[in-house]
Structures are given as structure tokens and as C-alpha cells.
XYZ file of C-alpha atoms in Angstrom:
556
model
C 6.898 42.646 -48.887
C 7.257 46.202 -49.975
C 10.060 48.358 -47.196
C 7.883 50.918 -44.963
C 10.603 53.695 -45.942
C 9.446 53.031 -50.255
C 5.342 52.343 -49.116
C 5.697 56.038 -47.290
C 7.132 57.357 -50.373
C 4.601 56.090 -52.565
C 1.834 58.118 -50.542
C 3.565 60.857 -50.632
C 4.082 61.024 -53.775
C 0.674 60.049 -54.169
C -0.931 62.340 -52.173
C 1.052 65.623 -52.451
C -0.296 66.591 -55.693
C -4.322 66.359 -54.575
C -2.844 68.319 -51.274
C -1.526 70.909 -54.119
C -4.201 71.400 -55.916
C -6.314 71.604 -52.916
C -7.107 74.017 -50.441
C -5.148 73.084 -47.065
C -7.725 71.953 -44.450
C -7.082 69.890 -40.980
C -8.950 67.191 -41.888
C -6.397 65.957 -45.240
C -3.231 66.177 -42.110
C -5.331 63.503 -40.147
C -6.029 61.026 -43.555
C -2.103 61.176 -43.851
C -1.220 60.451 -40.957
C -3.449 57.129 -40.361
C -2.653 55.918 -43.963
C 0.921 55.767 -42.577
C -0.216 54.195 -38.893
C -1.778 50.643 -41.230
C 0.953 50.737 -43.337
C 3.302 50.231 -40.501
C 1.047 47.177 -38.792
C 2.006 43.975 -40.773
C 1.771 40.258 -39.466
C 4.221 39.089 -36.611
C 6.685 36.906 -37.970
C 9.097 34.506 -36.570
C 12.196 35.748 -35.520
C 15.720 34.346 -36.716
C 17.950 33.908 -34.523
C 20.815 32.589 -36.610
C 22.083 35.439 -38.665
C 21.946 35.260 -42.187
C 24.856 34.352 -43.164
C 25.086 31.048 -40.813
C 24.852 27.145 -42.072
C 22.264 26.934 -39.924
C 19.933 30.242 -41.285
C 16.344 29.576 -41.699
C 16.131 25.785 -39.687
C 16.723 27.525 -35.539
C 14.287 29.712 -33.928
C 13.873 31.115 -30.980
C 11.040 32.770 -28.522
C 13.006 35.524 -26.221
C 15.522 33.496 -24.446
C 14.788 29.604 -25.593
C 17.039 28.654 -29.174
C 15.038 25.279 -30.629
C 16.980 23.797 -33.522
C 15.381 20.048 -33.585
C 14.979 18.294 -36.649
C 17.321 20.809 -37.838
C 19.188 18.240 -40.434
C 23.076 19.729 -38.435
C 25.605 17.371 -38.175
C 27.811 19.571 -35.597
C 26.741 22.249 -32.902
C 26.135 25.814 -34.774
C 29.362 28.354 -33.639
C 26.987 31.170 -34.060
C 24.567 31.340 -31.500
C 22.630 34.065 -29.087
C 25.019 35.254 -26.386
C 21.846 34.711 -24.568
C 19.987 31.395 -24.799
C 18.941 30.389 -21.700
C 18.115 26.714 -22.868
C 19.170 25.314 -26.226
C 18.107 22.503 -28.166
C 19.847 20.252 -30.069
C 17.813 17.188 -30.260
C 16.747 15.041 -33.357
C 19.538 15.624 -35.683
C 22.738 14.218 -36.639
C 26.000 15.607 -34.674
C 28.126 13.206 -34.404
C 30.900 14.984 -31.959
C 30.917 17.430 -29.410
C 34.370 19.348 -30.385
C 36.073 21.690 -27.732
C 34.733 24.799 -27.232
C 31.405 23.644 -28.631
C 29.404 26.325 -26.756
C 31.977 28.770 -26.066
C 30.205 32.359 -25.675
C 27.354 30.760 -23.938
C 27.327 32.259 -20.381
C 23.534 31.824 -19.446
C 23.288 28.379 -20.697
C 20.862 26.807 -18.026
C 19.062 23.795 -20.057
C 21.043 21.500 -23.074
C 19.341 19.165 -24.746
C 20.912 17.231 -27.691
C 19.473 13.770 -27.342
C 18.549 11.757 -30.503
C 21.357 12.580 -32.094
C 24.718 9.913 -33.270
C 27.019 11.173 -30.667
C 30.010 8.608 -30.235
C 32.266 11.017 -28.182
C 33.250 14.750 -26.496
C 36.215 15.997 -26.782
C 37.724 17.703 -23.395
C 36.451 20.916 -22.860
C 33.675 20.938 -24.839
C 31.526 22.255 -22.145
C 34.370 24.668 -21.277
C 33.279 28.395 -21.457
C 30.129 27.820 -20.809
C 28.401 29.452 -17.978
C 29.644 26.232 -15.798
C 28.042 26.602 -12.749
C 24.757 27.989 -14.375
C 23.898 24.182 -15.959
C 22.098 22.943 -14.450
C 19.950 19.904 -17.267
C 21.784 17.624 -19.635
C 20.376 15.481 -21.575
C 22.927 13.112 -23.531
C 19.695 10.446 -24.117
C 19.355 8.089 -27.021
C 22.709 8.594 -28.348
C 25.907 5.918 -29.150
C 28.119 6.811 -26.499
C 30.258 3.703 -25.386
C 32.564 4.500 -22.534
C 31.901 8.013 -19.918
C 36.182 8.855 -20.073
C 36.449 11.634 -16.678
C 37.088 14.245 -18.779
C 33.290 14.546 -20.129
C 31.711 16.529 -17.138
C 34.922 17.703 -15.190
C 34.028 21.677 -16.504
C 29.754 21.181 -15.380
C 30.341 21.533 -11.191
C 26.473 23.050 -11.653
C 24.972 20.285 -13.238
C 21.606 18.806 -11.160
C 20.194 16.282 -13.523
C 22.261 14.389 -15.779
C 20.306 12.185 -18.561
C 22.075 9.596 -20.706
C 19.584 6.896 -20.659
C 19.109 4.657 -23.958
C 23.075 4.765 -24.915
C 25.217 2.077 -25.811
C 27.800 2.746 -22.388
C 29.349 -0.285 -21.326
C 31.726 0.896 -18.866
C 31.539 3.822 -16.767
C 35.035 5.274 -15.331
C 36.039 5.256 -11.740
C 36.703 8.840 -11.820
C 33.557 10.324 -14.602
C 30.940 11.807 -12.542
C 34.070 13.128 -10.296
C 33.802 16.631 -11.415
C 29.733 16.960 -10.802
C 29.646 18.068 -6.998
C 26.235 19.100 -7.500
C 24.956 16.852 -9.146
C 20.903 15.073 -7.826
C 19.758 13.184 -10.338
C 21.594 10.516 -12.655
C 20.275 8.319 -15.408
C 21.902 5.876 -16.975
C 19.317 2.705 -17.487
C 18.453 0.692 -20.583
C 22.535 0.967 -21.225
C 25.232 -2.258 -21.391
C 26.714 -1.697 -18.456
C 28.034 -5.225 -16.192
C 29.148 -3.279 -13.815
C 29.486 0.071 -11.781
C 32.201 2.162 -9.668
C 29.848 2.864 -6.840
C 33.198 3.425 -4.231
C 33.555 6.646 -6.717
C 30.626 7.876 -4.681
C 31.714 7.147 -1.072
C 34.571 10.402 -0.413
C 31.239 12.543 -0.226
C 31.496 14.495 -3.885
C 27.702 14.327 -5.149
C 25.732 15.207 -0.694
C 23.187 16.351 -3.269
C 22.284 13.135 -4.705
C 19.337 10.878 -3.917
C 18.944 9.180 -7.465
C 20.787 6.557 -9.708
C 18.601 4.816 -12.084
C 21.205 2.070 -13.460
C 17.654 -0.233 -14.604
C 17.682 -2.425 -17.519
C 21.600 -2.545 -17.668
C 23.719 -6.360 -17.681
C 24.556 -5.548 -13.832
C 25.039 -10.162 -13.089
C 26.573 -9.188 -9.331
C 26.252 -6.270 -6.824
C 29.274 -5.332 -4.658
C 27.431 -5.527 -1.561
C 30.222 -3.508 0.806
C 30.484 -1.207 -1.865
C 26.403 -0.535 -2.132
C 25.845 -1.033 1.570
C 28.478 2.145 2.503
C 26.749 4.462 -0.064
C 24.691 7.455 1.938
C 21.320 6.658 2.634
C 19.463 9.452 0.141
C 21.294 7.420 -2.416
C 20.022 4.010 -1.528
C 16.333 5.018 -1.002
C 16.657 6.032 -5.294
C 19.352 3.227 -6.548
C 16.887 1.637 -9.329
C 19.209 -2.152 -10.237
C 16.019 -3.406 -11.564
C 15.509 -5.549 -14.903
C 19.223 -6.578 -14.919
C 20.732 -10.118 -15.098
C 21.412 -10.808 -11.381
C 22.707 -14.452 -10.658
C 19.678 -15.623 -7.590
C 21.694 -15.150 -3.784
C 20.420 -14.738 -0.481
C 22.854 -11.364 -0.507
C 21.076 -9.468 -2.984
C 17.831 -11.568 -2.052
C 18.390 -10.036 1.597
C 18.905 -6.367 0.127
C 16.427 -6.361 -1.992
C 13.906 -7.574 0.632
C 15.624 -5.147 3.446
C 15.220 -2.179 0.703
C 11.108 -3.162 0.374
C 10.846 -3.381 4.584
C 12.208 -0.150 4.745
C 9.322 1.495 1.532
C 12.037 2.672 -0.373
C 10.645 3.384 -3.634
C 13.067 2.025 -5.905
C 11.915 -1.547 -4.651
C 8.013 -1.090 -4.133
C 7.180 0.746 -7.250
C 8.876 -1.865 -9.414
C 8.577 -4.968 -7.690
C 7.108 -6.946 -10.251
C 10.557 -5.991 -12.090
C 12.670 -7.210 -9.761
C 14.192 -10.085 -11.571
C 16.844 -12.851 -10.876
C 18.532 -15.596 -12.988
C 18.601 -18.915 -11.037
C 21.960 -20.720 -11.512
C 22.901 -17.678 -13.719
C 20.716 -19.505 -16.599
C 18.692 -17.336 -18.859
C 15.960 -19.265 -19.233
C 15.613 -19.237 -15.474
C 14.614 -15.750 -14.930
C 12.336 -15.322 -11.933
C 10.063 -12.374 -10.217
C 11.805 -13.331 -6.753
C 9.469 -10.980 -4.402
C 6.499 -13.124 -6.030
C 8.147 -16.428 -5.465
C 10.546 -15.942 -2.992
C 10.841 -19.529 -1.951
C 14.311 -19.927 -3.860
C 15.467 -18.780 -0.611
C 13.686 -20.399 1.374
C 16.952 -21.805 2.650
C 18.851 -18.495 3.193
C 19.874 -17.394 6.543
C 18.713 -13.780 6.496
C 19.284 -13.215 10.097
C 22.906 -13.461 9.002
C 22.027 -11.561 6.056
C 20.627 -9.132 8.133
C 24.280 -8.306 10.500
C 26.088 -7.790 7.390
C 23.347 -5.305 5.692
C 23.984 -2.458 8.626
C 21.364 -0.155 9.649
C 19.812 1.638 11.949
C 16.509 2.587 13.219
C 16.616 5.651 15.224
C 14.436 3.747 17.639
C 14.823 -0.012 19.564
C 13.332 -1.906 21.767
C 14.452 -5.192 23.631
C 13.149 -7.204 26.629
C 15.315 -7.273 28.924
C 17.260 -9.827 29.574
C 18.066 -10.077 25.785
C 21.091 -9.104 24.124
C 20.970 -5.851 21.330
C 23.038 -4.891 18.639
C 23.191 -1.251 17.383
C 24.878 -0.512 14.256
C 26.963 2.796 13.721
C 25.854 3.679 10.533
C 27.842 6.519 8.540
C 28.948 7.350 5.442
C 32.506 7.517 5.776
C 35.108 4.513 4.564
C 38.330 3.615 5.184
C 40.140 2.174 7.358
C 41.217 5.846 9.442
C 37.516 6.491 10.561
C 37.181 5.343 13.937
C 34.345 5.074 16.025
C 33.104 6.143 19.631
C 30.330 5.702 21.285
C 28.295 7.727 24.180
C 25.251 5.915 26.720
C 23.004 7.317 28.374
C 24.850 7.341 31.405
C 27.424 9.616 29.710
C 30.196 7.045 29.469
C 32.421 6.837 26.433
C 32.771 3.566 24.990
C 35.655 2.255 22.708
C 36.783 -1.315 21.495
C 36.545 -3.869 23.317
C 33.839 -1.985 25.620
C 33.668 -1.430 29.594
C 32.317 -3.496 32.241
C 31.113 -6.534 30.565
C 27.758 -5.502 29.888
C 28.517 -3.511 26.593
C 31.168 -5.094 23.653
C 32.200 -2.698 21.140
C 33.481 -4.015 18.056
C 36.303 -2.603 15.029
C 33.208 -1.749 12.553
C 31.521 0.853 14.683
C 28.747 -1.566 15.963
C 27.682 -2.581 19.859
C 26.012 -5.103 21.197
C 23.881 -4.528 25.049
C 24.692 -8.042 26.126
C 22.094 -8.211 29.195
C 19.543 -5.398 28.413
C 18.865 -3.941 32.013
C 16.047 -1.118 32.804
C 19.458 1.122 33.607
C 20.743 0.949 29.863
C 17.278 2.841 28.586
C 18.034 5.498 26.789
C 19.814 7.478 23.912
C 22.751 6.541 22.710
C 25.568 8.712 20.047
C 27.656 7.020 18.180
C 29.796 9.511 16.245
C 32.484 8.528 13.440
C 35.778 10.586 12.629
C 37.965 10.540 9.695
C 40.589 12.364 10.655
C 42.343 12.329 7.053
C 39.802 14.325 5.658
C 38.528 16.105 9.176
C 35.094 14.756 8.466
C 32.799 13.031 11.236
C 29.101 12.080 11.277
C 26.679 11.050 14.363
C 24.089 8.743 14.915
C 21.451 9.083 17.316
C 19.176 5.578 18.827
C 17.134 5.456 21.575
C 16.963 1.977 23.264
C 13.810 1.041 25.092
C 13.975 -1.883 27.495
C 11.046 -3.558 28.148
C 10.730 -5.415 31.457
C 9.602 -8.909 32.494
C 5.714 -8.033 32.988
C 5.045 -6.053 30.883
C 6.661 -7.892 27.820
C 3.608 -10.004 27.955
C 1.295 -8.371 25.908
C -2.440 -8.613 28.292
C -5.137 -9.852 26.040
C -7.835 -7.166 24.485
C -11.335 -7.890 25.237
C -12.670 -10.075 23.185
C -16.373 -8.779 21.977
C -16.685 -11.812 19.807
C -16.468 -14.727 22.564
C -18.159 -12.986 24.775
C -21.066 -12.409 22.544
C -21.255 -16.459 21.727
C -21.326 -16.632 24.998
C -24.672 -14.622 25.825
C -26.331 -16.193 23.336
C -25.579 -20.103 24.748
C -26.760 -18.455 27.973
C -29.810 -17.205 26.661
C -30.841 -20.473 24.563
C -30.177 -22.686 27.282
C -32.142 -20.371 29.421
C -34.885 -20.349 26.830
C -34.702 -24.212 26.835
C -35.464 -24.711 30.571
C -38.248 -22.975 30.374
C -39.571 -24.414 28.022
C -39.035 -27.919 29.090
C -38.299 -27.192 33.033
C -41.426 -25.233 33.830
C -43.113 -26.545 36.837
C -46.421 -27.489 36.879
C -49.170 -24.300 37.953
C -51.904 -26.832 38.228
C -53.616 -28.632 41.232
C -51.766 -32.324 42.026
C -53.649 -34.889 39.837
C -55.043 -37.586 42.148
C -55.094 -41.064 40.916
C -59.066 -42.905 41.133
C -59.104 -45.654 44.114
C -61.440 -47.547 41.170
C -62.554 -46.785 37.625
C -66.397 -46.973 38.089
C -67.830 -49.165 35.068
C -71.238 -49.050 33.877
C -72.440 -50.519 30.935
C -74.557 -48.356 28.314
C -78.055 -48.044 28.165
C -78.375 -46.351 24.571
C -76.451 -45.867 21.697
C -76.126 -41.634 22.235
C -74.599 -42.774 25.812
C -70.937 -41.744 26.479
C -68.269 -44.266 28.371
C -66.926 -43.216 30.719
C -63.508 -44.796 31.134
C -61.850 -42.253 29.732
C -63.189 -39.565 32.128
C -59.727 -38.167 33.165
C -57.936 -37.605 29.552
C -57.504 -35.382 27.004
C -58.412 -36.833 23.769
C -55.737 -34.379 21.056
C -56.077 -36.402 17.709
C -56.549 -35.387 14.008
C -57.057 -39.430 12.790
C -59.655 -41.438 13.072
C -59.552 -44.757 14.779
C -59.137 -47.439 12.472
C -62.076 -49.802 12.948
C -66.003 -49.081 13.975
C -67.978 -51.473 15.468
C -70.704 -52.780 13.713
C -70.982 -52.842 9.481
C -72.236 -49.582 7.871
C -71.153 -47.143 10.584
C -69.151 -43.993 9.391
C -65.792 -42.341 11.474
C -66.972 -38.775 11.934
C -63.379 -36.545 10.932
C -65.038 -33.296 12.322
C -64.235 -33.443 15.704
C -60.627 -33.697 16.859
C -60.558 -32.165 20.306
C -62.629 -34.047 23.383
C -62.562 -32.674 26.536
C -64.677 -34.364 28.669
C -64.793 -33.405 32.788
C -62.623 -34.864 35.099
C -64.229 -37.211 37.795
C -63.977 -35.567 41.627
C -63.366 -38.931 43.247
C -64.100 -37.034 46.780
C -66.429 -34.499 48.066
C -66.575 -34.575 52.244
C -65.100 -37.776 52.851
C -67.568 -39.611 50.443
C -66.370 -40.817 46.979
C -68.573 -39.432 44.102
C -69.548 -41.366 40.702
C -69.011 -40.628 37.279
C -71.471 -39.651 34.814
C -72.027 -42.590 33.131
C -73.684 -44.263 36.345
C -77.099 -45.347 35.930
C -79.737 -46.773 37.478
C -79.396 -50.523 36.849
C -76.091 -49.954 38.048
C -77.846 -50.962 41.832
C -75.262 -48.710 42.874
C -72.438 -50.361 42.477
C -69.121 -48.453 41.433
C -66.632 -50.912 41.616
C -65.766 -54.293 43.675
C -66.065 -53.724 46.591
C -67.936 -50.429 46.395
C -71.938 -49.592 47.058
C -74.007 -46.795 46.867
C -77.522 -46.209 48.964
C -80.496 -46.009 46.678
C -81.205 -42.285 47.587
C -77.159 -41.164 46.961
C -77.492 -43.412 43.579
C -80.268 -41.438 42.852
C -78.750 -38.014 43.778
C -75.391 -39.083 41.487
C -78.026 -40.055 38.599
C -79.250 -36.780 37.942
C -75.608 -35.161 38.940
C -74.347 -37.700 35.993
C -77.063 -35.661 33.317
C -76.526 -32.550 34.750
C -72.661 -33.190 33.869
C -73.236 -34.783 30.563
C -74.847 -31.629 29.270
C -71.719 -29.655 29.906
C -69.222 -32.218 28.607
C -71.482 -32.474 25.363
C -71.139 -27.922 25.303
C -67.510 -28.626 25.866
C -67.160 -30.924 22.807
C -69.565 -28.696 20.471
C -66.770 -25.499 20.906
C -64.253 -28.071 18.348
C -66.904 -29.070 15.796
C -67.684 -27.631 13.039
C -71.028 -26.416 13.438
C -71.431 -23.282 15.018
C -73.784 -23.627 19.019
C -75.933 -21.060 20.780
C -76.062 -20.906 24.970
C -78.896 -20.672 26.663
């Protein structure tokens, strides 16, 4: 590319003779200025952060305060780095070790990425004279570190996130994380750890620690006492899945309690919590899905070891209640003291037999009474380090008459009962409804008569109604056909008595000679009158019978 000054000289040599030969005019000056401005405009090029004499020249780029030297083939940290760097990315290189003073002079550095290198060791003072408290994010993941020594992070008191996953770490020294007083998150998953110094986190040097990822390692057993003494904030973010844990009752009780407390470290990875039955690798089981292996475990006794105290508890009157003084303070120099709702101080072994206190700080209410309800305060004091902590527990004593929960109104039962009652009422209405018709009277005797012609009806069943769709099986006389046209026949019932006298049926004729039955006789006048009425009623019967025939009829 031509230099701007050389381009300017060239234009001056090219334009000057023309200007001299031509008359001086104002437009020539304007044209010259426009040409000079156009030559100064050139495409923007990435700025090379390092000087031309550096071995990494042309391999690292910067964008304001970000320096990126990724995949540059570096075997060591470049010496000449801009001091204004806030983020330095040296990932995907071949750096084997960090020497003392490797980042000297980077006073504004906040993020340092060294992932995907070949790091095997970090020399003392490697992070000395850097930003110190300003460095918050350090990524050493996917390297070949084997041991975390105690001098690695002594110069990083402001570090908040430490990424060490996917290394080959087999051991962490007890004071390797001691200098990280501002540490919030530490990722050590996918390594080869068989042990971890949980006790090193008990001295309140990591008050902000909320996540410790130890998953996908080779931990065979968990130091239950050290883990339970961790701060509650650490317990909620302690990831231990995909390890080589041996199936034990204490281990199962610990994870079961964490699941009941809805710790994300357990609920988010419940499928990946496994253990080895009898320590056999082939006997790996997901113990949250196959809890039958722990049916013989006394989880009630284990709950006493897993000290966890809810902020509000209830107990029935007359029952015992155990309150735990959960604290992060540990050691033999820690003392405990309880304060009851009556402003009574309780110290071991207890007061008046109603309250018992143990040396580990637990308080037992022997027999809960109504006056035992209220707020209990637990104070733990570390006299050696001049530290103290308090815990508040709200206790509610439920009386006996309140302890029995009242049965709620069962809507389903009442609905079913209503349906049954309705069904019974319907059946009673159908089958037990009293008859509204006049009472039927039985005739003392039935009139019998001999038909004079073939079309006369037999009066023997004058009080019955025939409802049958089936014709009779046999007929009288050959050649007679059964008619199936008429199915329903109503006959006029015989009025047995009128004005104290017995009346004959419609079938009585003259040939009857006044004989209605055994021992009953009529005179000639009554007989003729009865004959006329019989013919009239026979006509009415035929009219009624024709209603149910297939042939329409016309009434006069």
C-alpha cells in the first residue's frame, strides 16, 4: 500500500504544473482538497496487538480491551502483551507450563482463558503482579494437570470462577483453595479424584461458595460428617453424581434428604446418581429408581445423623420433638445455647426435665405442651475465632382435638347416595302406586249360554281384556283360518247388580229361558228387556273391537 505522504507528493507533482500553466481559480483548489481526502480513505484492517519484533507477531488480535491468541501454536505465554488487556484468551495452544511472572504487568486483567492446552504444572508466582483482586474468571479446563498444589492460587484473592474440569487431577491438597476467599463456583468434574478435602471448606474462608462440582470422578465413599458440616449454600450446589460410590445406607439417606429438600444438584441429575452394589463395577444401579436395595436401611436413625432443621415445625401434644442447632462452626471449642419462648436459657443437660440439651447442640422437648409453642433460638459460639451464629425455629404444638383432621364434605358420596334414592323412588312409583280405578267385584256366578249362530260371541270372559299377538294354536272345525288382524280386544264388563237386581250378560238369549245360572231365574219381562240390552251392548263391543283392527271404521 502506498504511504499517504508519498501519495500526496505524487499528486502535488502531477497537479502543480497544470495549476501553474492555468490561471489561478477557486475550483482548482477545491478539486485538490477532494483528491487528498479520498486518498486518505482506505479499508479498515485488524490491529496487530503485538509489536513487529515479537515471536507471536501476526498471531494475536485485539478488539479494544480483548486480546485473542487462540490456536496460534504458542508453546509459552507471550511476554509482550498490552497492559490494557481485560480479557486474555490463550486457549487451544501447546502451552506446557506457567512460569513465575507469566502475566506480569496486566493490572486490568479480569478474565484469563487457558483451556485446551498441555498444562502439567503451575510454578509459584505465576499469577503474581497481575490484577490480583480484579481477576475473576480463570479457565484451566481440558489440560493435563494431575495435582492441585497449595501455591497455585495464592495470588488470586478476587477469583470467583475456577474451571478445572476435564483434567487428570488425582489429588487436591488441603490448602489448594485456601487463598480463594472470593470463590463462588469451582468446577472439578471429569477428573480422577478419589478423595477431596471437604474439611478445608469449614473454616469460613469461602463465604460466597455456592457451587462445587465433583461429578464424574472416582469417589468411592463420602465423608458424611465433613459434608454435613458444609454451609447450607454449599450443600445445595454440591454435585456428586456419576462417581464410584459404594451403595450404603448413609449415602442413600444423604441423597434422599437432598432430594426431599429439592436440591438442584440431585433433582436435575436424578437419573445419573448411581452406586455400586457390594462395590462391584457391574452392579451399578440408579438408586433413585431401584430403592429396593435400601429397604432394610433404618432411615429414621440416619435422619438424626443428617442434621437439618426446618424453620417451622409442628408436634402433637404429649409427643417428643428434637431440634438441631445447625451451624457451619466446627471444632471442639464451639459451644451451644438455646433460648426458649419464655426467654429461658437452656444449656446442657437441660432444664426442669421438660427440655433436654445434648453436647452436639440438639434440644429435645420431652413432652410437648401448649405453652411450649413459640420461637426457639439457638446460638453457637466459636470462642477461639470469635465467631457466632444463630438459628431460629418456630414450634407449634397441636392439641389432641385439633390433631384429628375433620373429614371434608364428600361430594362424590352424596351424589351417589342421591342417585340410589332417586332410583328407589322411581321403582316405588312404578310398582307400588295404588290403583285409582274402582275396586273390581267378583260375580257370584257367571252366566253361561249356548250360541245360536256362528257369529255370536261367547260371553264367558266378559270381564277380561285380551292382549296377545299370537293366534291360538288350534281351531275349531276344518278349513277355518286364524285371523291375526285383531290383536287387542276390550269387552264390556258385566254390571253385576243394579238397583238391587242381578243383570245378565250380553250373550243371554230367549232360548236361555231365563236361566242365568244354577239357582237364578228371570221372568219373561225381565228376560225380553235383558235381551234388548244385550244386543245393544254387543254392538258397542264390536265398535270397541274395531278400533284395534286393520280396517278403518265410520261411527254414526
